[in-house]
Short mmCIF file of C-alpha atoms in Angstrom, two decimals:
data_model
loop_
_atom_site.label_atom_id
_atom_site.label_comp_id
_atom_site.label_asym_id
_atom_site.label_seq_id
_atom_site.Cartn_x
_atom_site.Cartn_y
_atom_site.Cartn_z
CA UNK A 160 -30.06 -6.23 45.18
CA UNK A 161 -30.57 -2.06 44.55
CA UNK A 162 -27.05 -1.75 44.81
CA UNK A 163 -26.74 -4.50 42.10
CA UNK A 164 -29.15 -2.89 39.78
CA UNK A 165 -27.31 0.16 39.96
CA UNK A 166 -24.00 -1.81 39.10
CA UNK A 167 -25.75 -3.39 36.38
CA UNK A 168 -27.18 -0.04 35.08
CA UNK A 169 -23.90 1.46 34.96
CA UNK A 170 -22.39 -1.66 33.24
CA UNK A 171 -24.91 -1.64 30.51
CA UNK A 172 -24.41 2.12 30.02
CA UNK A 173 -20.76 1.23 30.16
CA UNK A 174 -20.83 -1.13 27.42
CA UNK A 175 -23.75 0.57 25.79
CA UNK A 176 -20.91 3.62 25.69
CA UNK A 177 -18.32 1.00 24.30
CA UNK A 178 -19.66 -0.66 21.39
CA UNK A 179 -21.15 2.61 20.56
CA UNK A 180 -19.62 2.88 16.94
CA UNK A 181 -21.44 3.18 13.96
CA UNK A 182 -21.50 0.11 11.79
CA UNK A 183 -22.08 0.01 8.08
CA UNK A 184 -25.08 -1.78 7.35
CA UNK A 185 -26.94 -0.84 10.55
CA UNK A 186 -29.18 1.99 11.16
CA UNK A 187 -27.32 5.17 11.58
CA UNK A 188 -27.64 6.33 15.43
CA UNK A 189 -29.75 9.25 15.77
CA UNK A 190 -28.51 12.86 17.08
CA UNK A 191 -29.66 16.31 17.64
CA UNK A 192 -27.30 19.20 17.70
CA UNK A 193 -26.92 22.58 17.58
CA UNK A 194 -25.34 24.43 13.83
CA UNK A 195 -23.55 27.36 14.04
CA UNK A 196 -26.58 29.45 13.43
CA UNK A 197 -27.89 28.50 16.24
CA UNK A 198 -30.77 26.39 15.24
CA UNK A 199 -31.52 22.49 15.59
CA UNK A 200 -30.85 19.55 13.33
CA UNK A 201 -31.77 15.98 13.97
CA UNK A 202 -30.23 13.40 11.91
CA UNK A 203 -33.90 11.77 11.56
CA UNK A 204 -35.22 14.68 10.04
CA UNK A 205 -33.24 14.26 6.79
CA UNK A 206 -34.79 10.97 6.32
CA UNK A 207 -35.15 10.52 2.57
CA UNK A 208 -31.59 12.17 1.61
CA UNK A 209 -28.19 11.03 1.78
CA UNK A 210 -26.59 12.12 4.69
CA UNK A 211 -22.58 13.17 4.73
CA UNK A 212 -21.06 13.75 8.88
CA UNK A 213 -18.00 15.22 7.82
CA UNK A 214 -15.22 15.23 11.54
CA UNK A 215 -13.93 19.03 11.21
CA UNK A 216 -10.87 20.56 13.06
CA UNK A 217 -9.61 23.35 11.14
CA UNK A 218 -5.79 23.78 12.67
CA UNK A 219 -5.47 20.12 11.61
CA UNK A 220 -2.96 19.77 8.96
CA UNK A 221 -5.30 16.83 8.07
CA UNK A 222 -7.96 18.77 7.61
CA UNK A 223 -6.20 21.47 6.10
CA UNK A 224 -5.21 19.58 3.26
CA UNK A 225 -8.59 19.34 2.39
CA UNK A 226 -9.83 22.61 2.39
CA UNK A 227 -6.72 24.54 1.63
CA UNK A 228 -6.82 22.99 -1.51
CA UNK A 229 -10.51 23.45 -2.10
CA UNK A 230 -11.10 19.52 -2.19
CA UNK A 231 -13.42 19.70 0.16
CA UNK A 232 -15.18 22.66 -0.66
CA UNK A 233 -16.58 21.19 -4.00
CA UNK A 234 -17.08 18.02 -2.71
CA UNK A 235 -18.96 19.85 -0.49
CA UNK A 236 -20.40 22.17 -3.54
CA UNK A 237 -20.86 19.00 -6.04
CA UNK A 238 -22.81 16.69 -3.52
CA UNK A 239 -25.14 19.44 -1.79
CA UNK A 240 -25.79 20.63 -5.23
CA UNK A 241 -27.25 17.33 -5.93
CA UNK A 242 -29.41 17.46 -3.36
CA UNK A 243 -27.37 15.64 -0.60
CA UNK A 244 -27.38 16.96 3.17
CA UNK A 245 -23.11 17.99 4.16
CA UNK A 246 -23.04 18.19 8.28
CA UNK A 247 -19.50 19.13 9.32
CA UNK A 248 -19.52 18.32 12.95
CA UNK A 249 -16.88 20.20 15.15
CA UNK A 250 -16.14 17.84 18.57
CA UNK A 251 -13.75 19.96 19.80
CA UNK A 252 -13.91 20.69 23.28
CA UNK A 253 -12.95 24.15 24.46
CA UNK A 254 -9.31 24.58 24.97
CA UNK A 255 -8.20 22.27 22.51
CA UNK A 256 -7.26 22.72 18.73
CA UNK A 257 -10.36 23.02 16.37
CA UNK A 258 -12.88 24.33 18.98
CA UNK A 259 -14.39 27.65 17.56
CA UNK A 260 -17.97 29.59 18.54
CA UNK A 261 -20.58 29.49 16.78
CA UNK A 262 -19.40 33.15 14.78
CA UNK A 263 -16.01 32.41 14.54
CA UNK A 264 -17.02 29.17 12.42
CA UNK A 265 -19.62 31.08 10.35
CA UNK A 266 -16.44 33.51 9.44
CA UNK A 267 -14.50 30.99 8.89
CA UNK A 268 -17.37 28.84 6.66
CA UNK A 269 -17.23 32.61 5.15
CA UNK A 270 -13.47 32.95 4.07
CA UNK A 271 -13.16 29.51 2.76
CA UNK A 272 -16.20 29.24 0.70
CA UNK A 273 -17.13 26.14 2.42
CA UNK A 274 -20.98 24.87 1.41
CA UNK A 275 -22.06 22.58 4.20
CA UNK A 276 -25.87 22.76 4.47
CA UNK A 277 -25.34 22.86 8.36
CA UNK A 278 -21.92 23.10 10.95
CA UNK A 279 -22.58 21.12 14.18
CA UNK A 280 -21.43 22.13 16.76
CA UNK A 281 -20.68 19.23 19.16
CA UNK A 282 -18.01 20.59 22.08
CA UNK A 283 -19.04 17.85 24.41
CA UNK A 284 -17.97 15.12 22.28
CA UNK A 285 -21.58 13.51 21.79
CA UNK A 286 -22.32 13.62 18.68
CA UNK A 287 -18.48 12.05 17.90
CA UNK A 288 -18.78 9.64 20.90
CA UNK A 289 -21.79 8.36 19.55
CA UNK A 290 -20.15 7.73 15.73
CA UNK A 291 -16.71 6.56 17.09
CA UNK A 292 -15.34 9.39 15.68
CA UNK A 293 -11.26 8.82 15.52
CA UNK A 294 -10.16 11.56 13.30
CA UNK A 295 -10.25 14.86 11.05
CA UNK A 296 -11.62 14.22 8.78
CA UNK A 297 -13.54 11.49 9.55
CA UNK A 298 -16.34 10.47 7.04
CA UNK A 299 -19.34 8.92 7.50
CA UNK A 300 -22.73 8.31 4.53
CA UNK A 301 -25.96 7.63 5.71
CA UNK A 302 -28.87 6.40 2.98
CA UNK A 303 -31.69 7.61 2.76
CA UNK A 304 -33.50 4.95 4.62
CA UNK A 305 -31.05 5.80 7.79
CA UNK A 306 -28.44 2.87 7.38
CA UNK A 307 -24.88 3.76 7.61
CA UNK A 308 -23.20 3.26 4.25
CA UNK A 309 -19.58 4.36 4.65
CA UNK A 310 -17.11 5.03 7.81
CA UNK A 311 -13.61 5.92 6.61
CA UNK A 312 -11.17 8.28 5.47
CA UNK A 313 -11.98 10.58 2.84
CA UNK A 314 -9.61 9.17 0.21
CA UNK A 315 -6.82 6.65 -0.11
CA UNK A 316 -3.50 8.68 0.15
CA UNK A 317 -3.26 9.19 4.29
CA UNK A 318 -1.00 12.10 4.11
CA UNK A 319 -1.29 15.69 4.92
CA UNK A 320 0.17 16.47 1.39
CA UNK A 321 -2.24 18.33 -1.02
CA UNK A 322 -0.03 17.17 -3.64
CA UNK A 323 -1.02 13.93 -3.31
CA UNK A 324 -5.23 14.84 -3.67
CA UNK A 325 -5.10 14.82 -7.83
CA UNK A 326 -4.00 11.19 -7.78
CA UNK A 327 -6.21 9.87 -5.11
CA UNK A 328 -9.46 7.58 -4.70
CA UNK A 329 -11.97 10.10 -3.03
CA UNK A 330 -14.23 7.21 -0.80
CA UNK A 331 -17.14 9.35 -0.69
CA UNK A 332 -17.49 10.52 -3.71
CA UNK A 333 -17.49 6.98 -5.18
CA UNK A 334 -19.51 6.21 -2.79
CA UNK A 335 -22.22 8.05 -3.29
CA UNK A 336 -21.73 8.21 -7.13
CA UNK A 337 -22.62 4.34 -6.51
CA UNK A 338 -25.10 4.64 -4.32
CA UNK A 339 -27.66 7.03 -6.15
CA UNK A 340 -26.95 4.98 -9.09
CA UNK A 341 -28.46 2.15 -6.95
CA UNK A 342 -25.44 0.17 -6.99
CA UNK A 343 -24.08 -1.36 -3.65
CA UNK A 344 -20.87 0.50 -2.10
CA UNK A 345 -17.79 -1.15 -2.96
CA UNK A 346 -15.88 0.00 -0.36
CA UNK A 347 -18.41 0.73 2.62
CA UNK A 348 -15.82 0.65 4.85
CA UNK A 349 -11.98 2.28 5.66
CA UNK A 350 -9.27 3.54 8.26
CA UNK A 351 -10.40 6.76 8.76
CA UNK A 352 -6.75 9.11 8.27
CA UNK A 353 -5.61 12.62 10.09
CA UNK A 354 -5.70 13.82 13.68
CA UNK A 355 -7.22 12.82 16.36
CA UNK A 356 -10.59 14.54 17.61
CA UNK A 357 -9.54 16.86 20.10
CA UNK A 358 -12.38 15.36 22.39
CA UNK A 359 -12.56 16.99 26.28
CA UNK A 360 -12.56 14.86 29.17
CA UNK B 147 18.43 35.88 29.34
CA UNK B 148 19.09 32.09 26.90
CA UNK B 149 22.46 31.34 26.61
CA UNK B 150 22.24 30.47 23.02
CA UNK B 151 20.08 30.95 20.47
CA UNK B 152 19.10 27.93 17.81
CA UNK B 153 21.06 30.07 15.39
CA UNK B 154 24.32 29.79 17.50
CA UNK B 155 23.96 26.35 18.15
CA UNK B 156 23.30 26.12 14.52
CA UNK B 157 26.65 27.57 13.70
CA UNK B 158 28.85 26.17 16.09
CA UNK B 159 27.59 22.69 15.14
CA UNK B 160 28.40 24.06 11.87
CA UNK B 161 31.83 25.23 12.47
CA UNK B 162 32.60 21.91 14.15
CA UNK B 163 31.66 20.18 10.81
CA UNK B 164 33.73 22.00 8.73
CA UNK B 165 36.81 21.78 10.91
CA UNK B 166 36.39 18.12 11.26
CA UNK B 167 36.05 16.83 7.59
CA UNK B 168 36.05 13.60 8.49
CA UNK B 169 32.35 13.62 10.46
CA UNK B 170 31.00 13.86 6.88
CA UNK B 171 28.44 16.83 6.22
CA UNK B 172 25.72 15.40 8.23
CA UNK B 173 23.25 17.82 7.62
CA UNK B 174 21.55 18.32 10.87
CA UNK B 175 17.76 20.58 10.97
CA UNK B 176 16.36 21.99 13.82
CA UNK B 177 12.27 22.51 13.35
CA UNK B 178 9.08 22.27 15.08
CA UNK B 179 9.29 20.35 18.28
CA UNK B 180 12.24 18.63 16.67
CA UNK B 181 15.68 18.39 15.32
CA UNK B 182 16.16 16.10 12.34
CA UNK B 183 20.07 14.55 11.59
CA UNK B 184 21.11 12.83 8.29
CA UNK B 185 24.00 10.38 9.03
CA UNK B 186 26.31 7.92 7.71
CA UNK B 187 27.37 4.77 9.33
CA UNK B 188 30.88 4.82 7.08
CA UNK B 189 32.78 7.88 6.79
CA UNK B 190 33.90 7.15 3.53
CA UNK B 191 31.48 5.65 0.42
CA UNK B 192 33.41 1.80 -0.93
CA UNK B 193 32.68 1.50 -4.86
CA UNK B 194 30.28 -1.71 -5.36
CA UNK B 195 29.41 -1.91 -1.31
CA UNK B 196 26.11 -1.30 0.76
CA UNK B 197 26.24 1.37 3.70
CA UNK B 198 23.38 2.27 6.14
CA UNK B 199 22.47 5.65 6.72
CA UNK B 200 20.32 7.02 9.42
CA UNK B 201 17.58 10.02 9.44
CA UNK B 202 17.83 10.64 13.33
CA UNK B 203 14.95 12.26 14.87
CA UNK B 204 15.75 13.65 18.19
CA UNK B 205 12.44 15.30 19.87
CA UNK B 206 10.69 17.28 22.59
CA UNK B 207 9.47 15.91 25.28
CA UNK B 208 5.66 14.88 24.89
CA UNK B 209 5.41 14.90 21.37
CA UNK B 210 5.66 11.59 18.96
CA UNK B 211 6.17 10.31 15.51
CA UNK B 212 4.98 7.51 14.23
CA UNK B 213 5.42 4.00 12.93
CA UNK B 214 4.91 3.02 9.35
CA UNK B 215 1.71 1.56 10.34
CA UNK B 216 0.75 4.43 12.77
CA UNK B 217 -2.45 3.25 14.02
CA UNK B 218 -5.54 5.43 14.53
CA UNK B 219 -4.14 8.57 13.34
CA UNK B 220 -0.95 10.23 12.50
CA UNK B 221 1.17 9.02 8.84
CA UNK B 222 4.48 7.55 9.03
CA UNK B 223 7.46 9.83 8.03
CA UNK B 224 8.47 9.25 4.51
CA UNK B 225 11.44 10.14 2.21
CA UNK B 226 12.41 10.77 -1.17
CA UNK B 227 15.88 10.07 -1.75
CA UNK B 228 17.80 12.26 -4.92
CA UNK B 229 21.05 9.79 -5.32
CA UNK B 230 24.26 10.19 -7.99
CA UNK B 231 23.81 8.10 -10.62
CA UNK B 232 24.12 4.37 -10.07
CA UNK B 233 22.96 4.59 -6.35
CA UNK B 234 20.18 2.85 -5.27
CA UNK B 235 18.70 3.07 -1.59
CA UNK B 236 16.43 0.40 0.08
CA UNK B 237 13.45 1.12 2.13
CA UNK B 238 13.06 2.37 6.06
CA UNK B 239 14.26 -0.37 9.16
CA UNK B 240 11.71 0.69 11.70
CA UNK B 241 12.39 0.23 15.00
CA UNK B 242 9.68 -1.59 16.81
CA UNK B 243 7.00 1.10 17.90
CA UNK B 244 5.32 1.72 21.64
CA UNK B 245 1.73 2.15 22.23
CA UNK B 246 0.46 5.96 22.65
CA UNK B 247 -2.48 6.58 23.68
CA UNK B 248 -5.07 9.21 23.19
CA UNK B 249 -9.45 9.04 23.95
CA UNK B 250 -10.32 5.49 22.45
CA UNK B 251 -7.53 5.82 20.12
CA UNK B 252 -3.93 4.31 20.19
CA UNK B 253 -1.43 4.80 17.95
CA UNK B 254 2.04 3.01 16.80
CA UNK B 255 4.84 5.82 17.28
CA UNK B 256 8.16 6.62 19.31
CA UNK B 257 8.61 9.43 21.84
CA UNK B 258 12.08 10.92 22.54
CA UNK B 259 13.83 9.70 19.59
CA UNK B 260 13.57 7.30 16.37
CA UNK B 261 16.59 6.38 14.25
CA UNK B 262 15.27 5.02 10.77
CA UNK B 263 18.20 3.01 9.09
CA UNK B 264 18.27 3.35 5.46
CA UNK B 265 20.86 0.90 3.28
CA UNK B 266 22.70 2.49 0.59
CA UNK B 267 24.30 0.36 -3.08
CA UNK B 268 27.17 1.99 -4.22
CA UNK B 269 27.40 1.51 -7.91
CA UNK B 270 31.09 0.10 -8.95
CA UNK B 271 31.63 2.95 -10.63
CA UNK B 272 31.97 5.40 -8.35
CA UNK B 273 34.34 8.41 -7.81
CA UNK B 274 34.44 11.70 -6.35
CA UNK B 275 32.25 12.75 -3.31
CA UNK B 276 28.56 11.52 -3.49
CA UNK B 277 25.88 13.92 -2.12
CA UNK B 278 23.12 12.30 -1.00
CA UNK B 279 19.93 14.12 -0.67
CA UNK B 280 16.90 13.65 1.17
CA UNK B 281 13.71 14.97 1.21
CA UNK B 282 11.38 14.09 4.33
CA UNK B 283 8.39 14.46 5.12
CA UNK B 284 6.69 13.69 8.65
CA UNK B 285 3.92 14.72 11.03
CA UNK B 286 4.96 15.35 14.97
CA UNK B 287 1.92 15.61 17.31
CA UNK B 288 1.17 15.60 21.04
CA UNK B 289 -2.35 17.66 21.61
CA UNK B 290 -2.19 19.03 17.92
CA UNK B 291 -0.60 17.94 14.78
CA UNK B 292 2.29 19.53 12.82
CA UNK B 293 2.86 18.37 8.98
CA UNK B 294 6.66 19.09 8.33
CA UNK B 295 9.20 18.63 6.20
CA UNK B 296 13.39 19.44 5.63
CA UNK B 297 15.70 18.75 2.94
CA UNK B 298 19.00 16.77 3.90
CA UNK B 299 22.17 16.57 2.42
CA UNK B 300 25.11 13.90 3.53
CA UNK B 301 28.73 14.38 1.35
CA UNK B 302 30.65 11.42 1.51
CA UNK B 303 33.79 10.85 -0.52
CA UNK B 304 34.47 7.45 -2.66
CA UNK B 305 37.41 5.64 -1.07
CA UNK B 306 39.01 2.19 -1.78
CA UNK B 307 38.63 1.36 2.27
CA UNK B 308 35.56 1.14 4.45
CA UNK B 309 35.67 3.76 7.58
CA UNK B 310 33.62 4.14 10.19
CA UNK B 311 32.29 7.23 11.33
CA UNK B 312 31.81 8.42 15.30
CA UNK B 313 28.11 7.69 15.31
CA UNK B 314 28.37 3.98 14.56
CA UNK B 315 27.04 3.72 17.87
CA UNK B 316 23.92 5.04 17.13
CA UNK B 317 23.07 2.02 14.78
CA UNK B 318 24.04 -0.26 17.02
CA UNK B 319 21.95 1.08 19.20
CA UNK B 320 19.00 1.63 16.65
CA UNK B 321 19.70 -2.41 15.20
CA UNK B 322 19.50 -3.98 18.99
CA UNK B 323 15.53 -2.52 18.91
CA UNK B 324 14.76 -3.87 15.32
CA UNK B 325 12.50 -6.60 15.03
CA UNK B 326 14.22 -9.68 14.02
CA UNK B 327 12.77 -12.40 11.67
CA UNK B 328 10.97 -14.88 13.75
CA UNK B 329 13.10 -17.91 14.66
CA UNK B 330 12.28 -21.06 11.99
CA UNK B 331 11.25 -23.19 15.30
CA UNK B 332 7.86 -20.90 16.06
CA UNK B 333 4.67 -21.83 14.11
CA UNK B 334 2.55 -19.23 14.45
CA UNK B 335 -1.40 -19.36 13.51
CA UNK B 336 -4.36 -17.29 14.34
CA UNK B 337 -8.22 -18.49 14.45
CA UNK B 338 -10.81 -15.68 13.43
CA UNK B 339 -13.81 -15.65 16.01
CA UNK B 340 -16.56 -13.52 15.89
CA UNK B 341 -15.30 -10.60 17.25
CA UNK B 342 -11.43 -11.37 17.89
CA UNK B 343 -8.32 -13.02 16.53
CA UNK B 344 -6.85 -15.34 18.91
CA UNK B 345 -3.06 -15.36 17.84
CA UNK B 346 -1.17 -18.09 18.57
CA UNK B 347 2.76 -18.54 18.64
CA UNK B 348 4.22 -22.09 19.81
CA UNK B 349 7.50 -21.49 20.50
CA UNK B 350 9.28 -25.02 19.58
CA UNK B 351 12.90 -26.08 20.53
CA UNK B 352 13.29 -21.82 20.86
CA UNK B 353 11.04 -20.93 22.92
CA UNK B 354 9.05 -17.88 23.88
CA UNK B 355 11.48 -14.79 25.64
CA UNK B 356 10.21 -14.20 29.18
CA UNK B 357 7.88 -10.90 29.79
CA UNK B 358 10.57 -8.49 30.46
CA UNK B 359 9.13 -5.74 32.40
CA UNK B 360 6.43 -4.81 29.74
CA UNK B 361 2.83 -6.30 28.55
CA UNK B 362 3.71 -7.83 25.27
CA UNK B 363 2.31 -6.67 22.53
CA UNK B 364 1.07 -7.21 18.79
CA UNK B 365 1.87 -4.12 16.28
CA UNK B 366 -0.12 -4.78 12.86
CA UNK B 367 1.64 -3.84 10.08
CA UNK B 368 -1.55 -3.98 8.08
CA UNK B 369 -4.68 -1.37 8.99
CA UNK B 370 -8.01 -2.15 9.45
CA UNK B 371 -7.22 -5.91 10.66
CA UNK B 372 -7.46 -5.26 14.33
CA UNK B 373 -9.25 -2.31 16.37
CA UNK B 374 -5.85 -0.32 17.74
CA UNK B 375 -7.53 0.70 20.77
CA UNK B 376 -9.11 -2.42 22.15
CA UNK B 377 -6.47 -3.77 24.70
CA UNK B 378 -4.72 -6.81 23.93
CA UNK B 379 -4.82 -9.65 26.29
CA UNK B 380 -1.95 -11.06 26.62
CA UNK B 381 -0.86 -15.04 27.96
CA UNK B 382 1.81 -17.14 27.93
CA UNK B 383 1.69 -20.72 29.25
CA UNK B 384 5.05 -22.97 29.06
CA UNK B 385 6.56 -22.29 25.25
CA UNK B 386 3.15 -20.74 24.14
CA UNK B 387 2.14 -17.66 24.01
CA UNK B 388 -1.18 -15.89 22.59
CA UNK B 389 -2.62 -12.89 22.27
CA UNK B 390 -6.40 -11.81 21.91
CA UNK B 391 -6.91 -9.32 19.62
CA UNK B 392 -10.41 -7.55 19.02
CA UNK B 393 -11.29 -7.39 15.48
CA UNK B 394 -11.53 -3.90 13.90
CA UNK B 395 -14.66 -2.63 12.80
CA UNK B 396 -13.65 -1.48 9.37
CA UNK B 397 -13.01 -5.43 9.05
CA UNK B 398 -15.71 -6.59 6.70
CA UNK B 399 -13.63 -9.26 4.68
CA UNK B 400 -11.68 -12.40 5.66
CA UNK B 401 -8.66 -12.01 6.72
CA UNK B 402 -6.13 -14.70 5.01
CA UNK B 403 -2.95 -13.80 7.24
CA UNK B 404 -1.87 -11.38 10.22
CA UNK B 405 1.54 -9.58 9.44
CA UNK B 406 3.38 -8.04 12.40
CA UNK B 407 5.45 -7.61 14.76
CA UNK B 408 5.38 -8.91 18.30
CA UNK B 409 7.41 -7.34 20.88
CA UNK B 410 8.01 -9.03 24.50
CA UNK B 411 10.24 -6.23 25.84
CA UNK B 412 13.48 -3.93 24.46
CA UNK B 413 15.18 -6.03 22.13
CA UNK B 414 12.44 -8.71 21.99
CA UNK B 415 10.59 -7.86 19.00
CA UNK B 416 9.77 -10.27 15.67
CA UNK B 417 8.10 -10.35 12.60
CA UNK B 418 5.73 -12.69 12.14
CA UNK B 419 3.11 -14.15 9.73
CA UNK B 420 0.15 -16.17 11.27
CA UNK B 421 -2.25 -17.55 8.68
CA UNK B 422 -5.93 -17.33 10.07
CA UNK B 423 -8.27 -20.00 10.37
CA UNK B 424 -11.79 -19.43 10.64
CA UNK B 425 -13.15 -21.09 14.26
CA UNK B 426 -14.89 -24.35 13.02
#
């Protein structure tokens, strides 16, 4: 009986980790992470604000597309300027592409002139797996009530070519513009594109 | 000691091509983890006729390229043609891909090699030598991805009679693995349940091909319909094949048609369009 219960527990755990992915319209799963300045950050501490989650890997050509062009920095500047919280999340495991130490990340953020609210270092991939983050970039938006209102790609041009940015439709800006003006988000879920998130085992 | 540098190999290849002009001026580039070659099925162009060219990617072990729907990550190769006046190039004819797994992520792509065929129509007034130029972009990935591009060119003389070029076997081998239009007798339909699409193919008088060693798969042409990484439950009873496909978590609107390639094994891939009905 005890064994059966143990098995059941394991099964429940497996099921809950498999059906993880954050669903649009539902409460965004809460998490606590450590940022690149050693500070603890909890999603629910931002209740009352819009929060953007950006999965990141500085070596990935699709991430580079948006940073080398300045596109991501501009989004960060524009939206944090309007009171939106921007959390960049790095779920690369040690030894994998995109893994950085806190000081390496701080140097990088300075060098490329990025302005996220914070960069969460998630080398165990806990936050990534909790959200089902598949690619870099993979973008999520959480509303002031803590509900997920967007899950997907940064824009509608799934390439690594920066020349595709000017003609693209940015899903993150569109969703934030709509939500902040009281409208429903017209495109709340898209297929993210980019490199796979470099999770560990 | 390295017997040949890649540069000396390229030089030898160039010398060979230069001394055997009938091979055509197929340009070959070596780039990160692959070699890319632009070749023609015909060594001459006949005015007013259609011919096929191929972009042939030869990949290093472990590296892969992507199908037209790349699945959960990556992007398909694309090309911009610069052709002489009056020439027209069609779209790539995509070979059947395979599932490439990473952590809870499944991509649709190709390992070892990828041959992308394109049909080119020559105008009736073609003459002299035609220079076909391809500006190719791709992402090649293993545990990391590299975005890359190359400019290739192929010069072909115009002649009155077609002449097969030596790489003809490459074209034949590639065509054998292109998805075919499903036989007329087949009836494909899908039922939408809460979490899945149940895709059913009834073989009619033509029958369903038997399983050939590999597990049959459905490859969706549209993104955002099925969860790529979910296992596909296949079953066959008599003349009917069935796939249970988990719905995409990004799926918010009802799907009218499931369009894609069903593959029962090598050389047994078919394009299908299955109207979707809600379970009553």
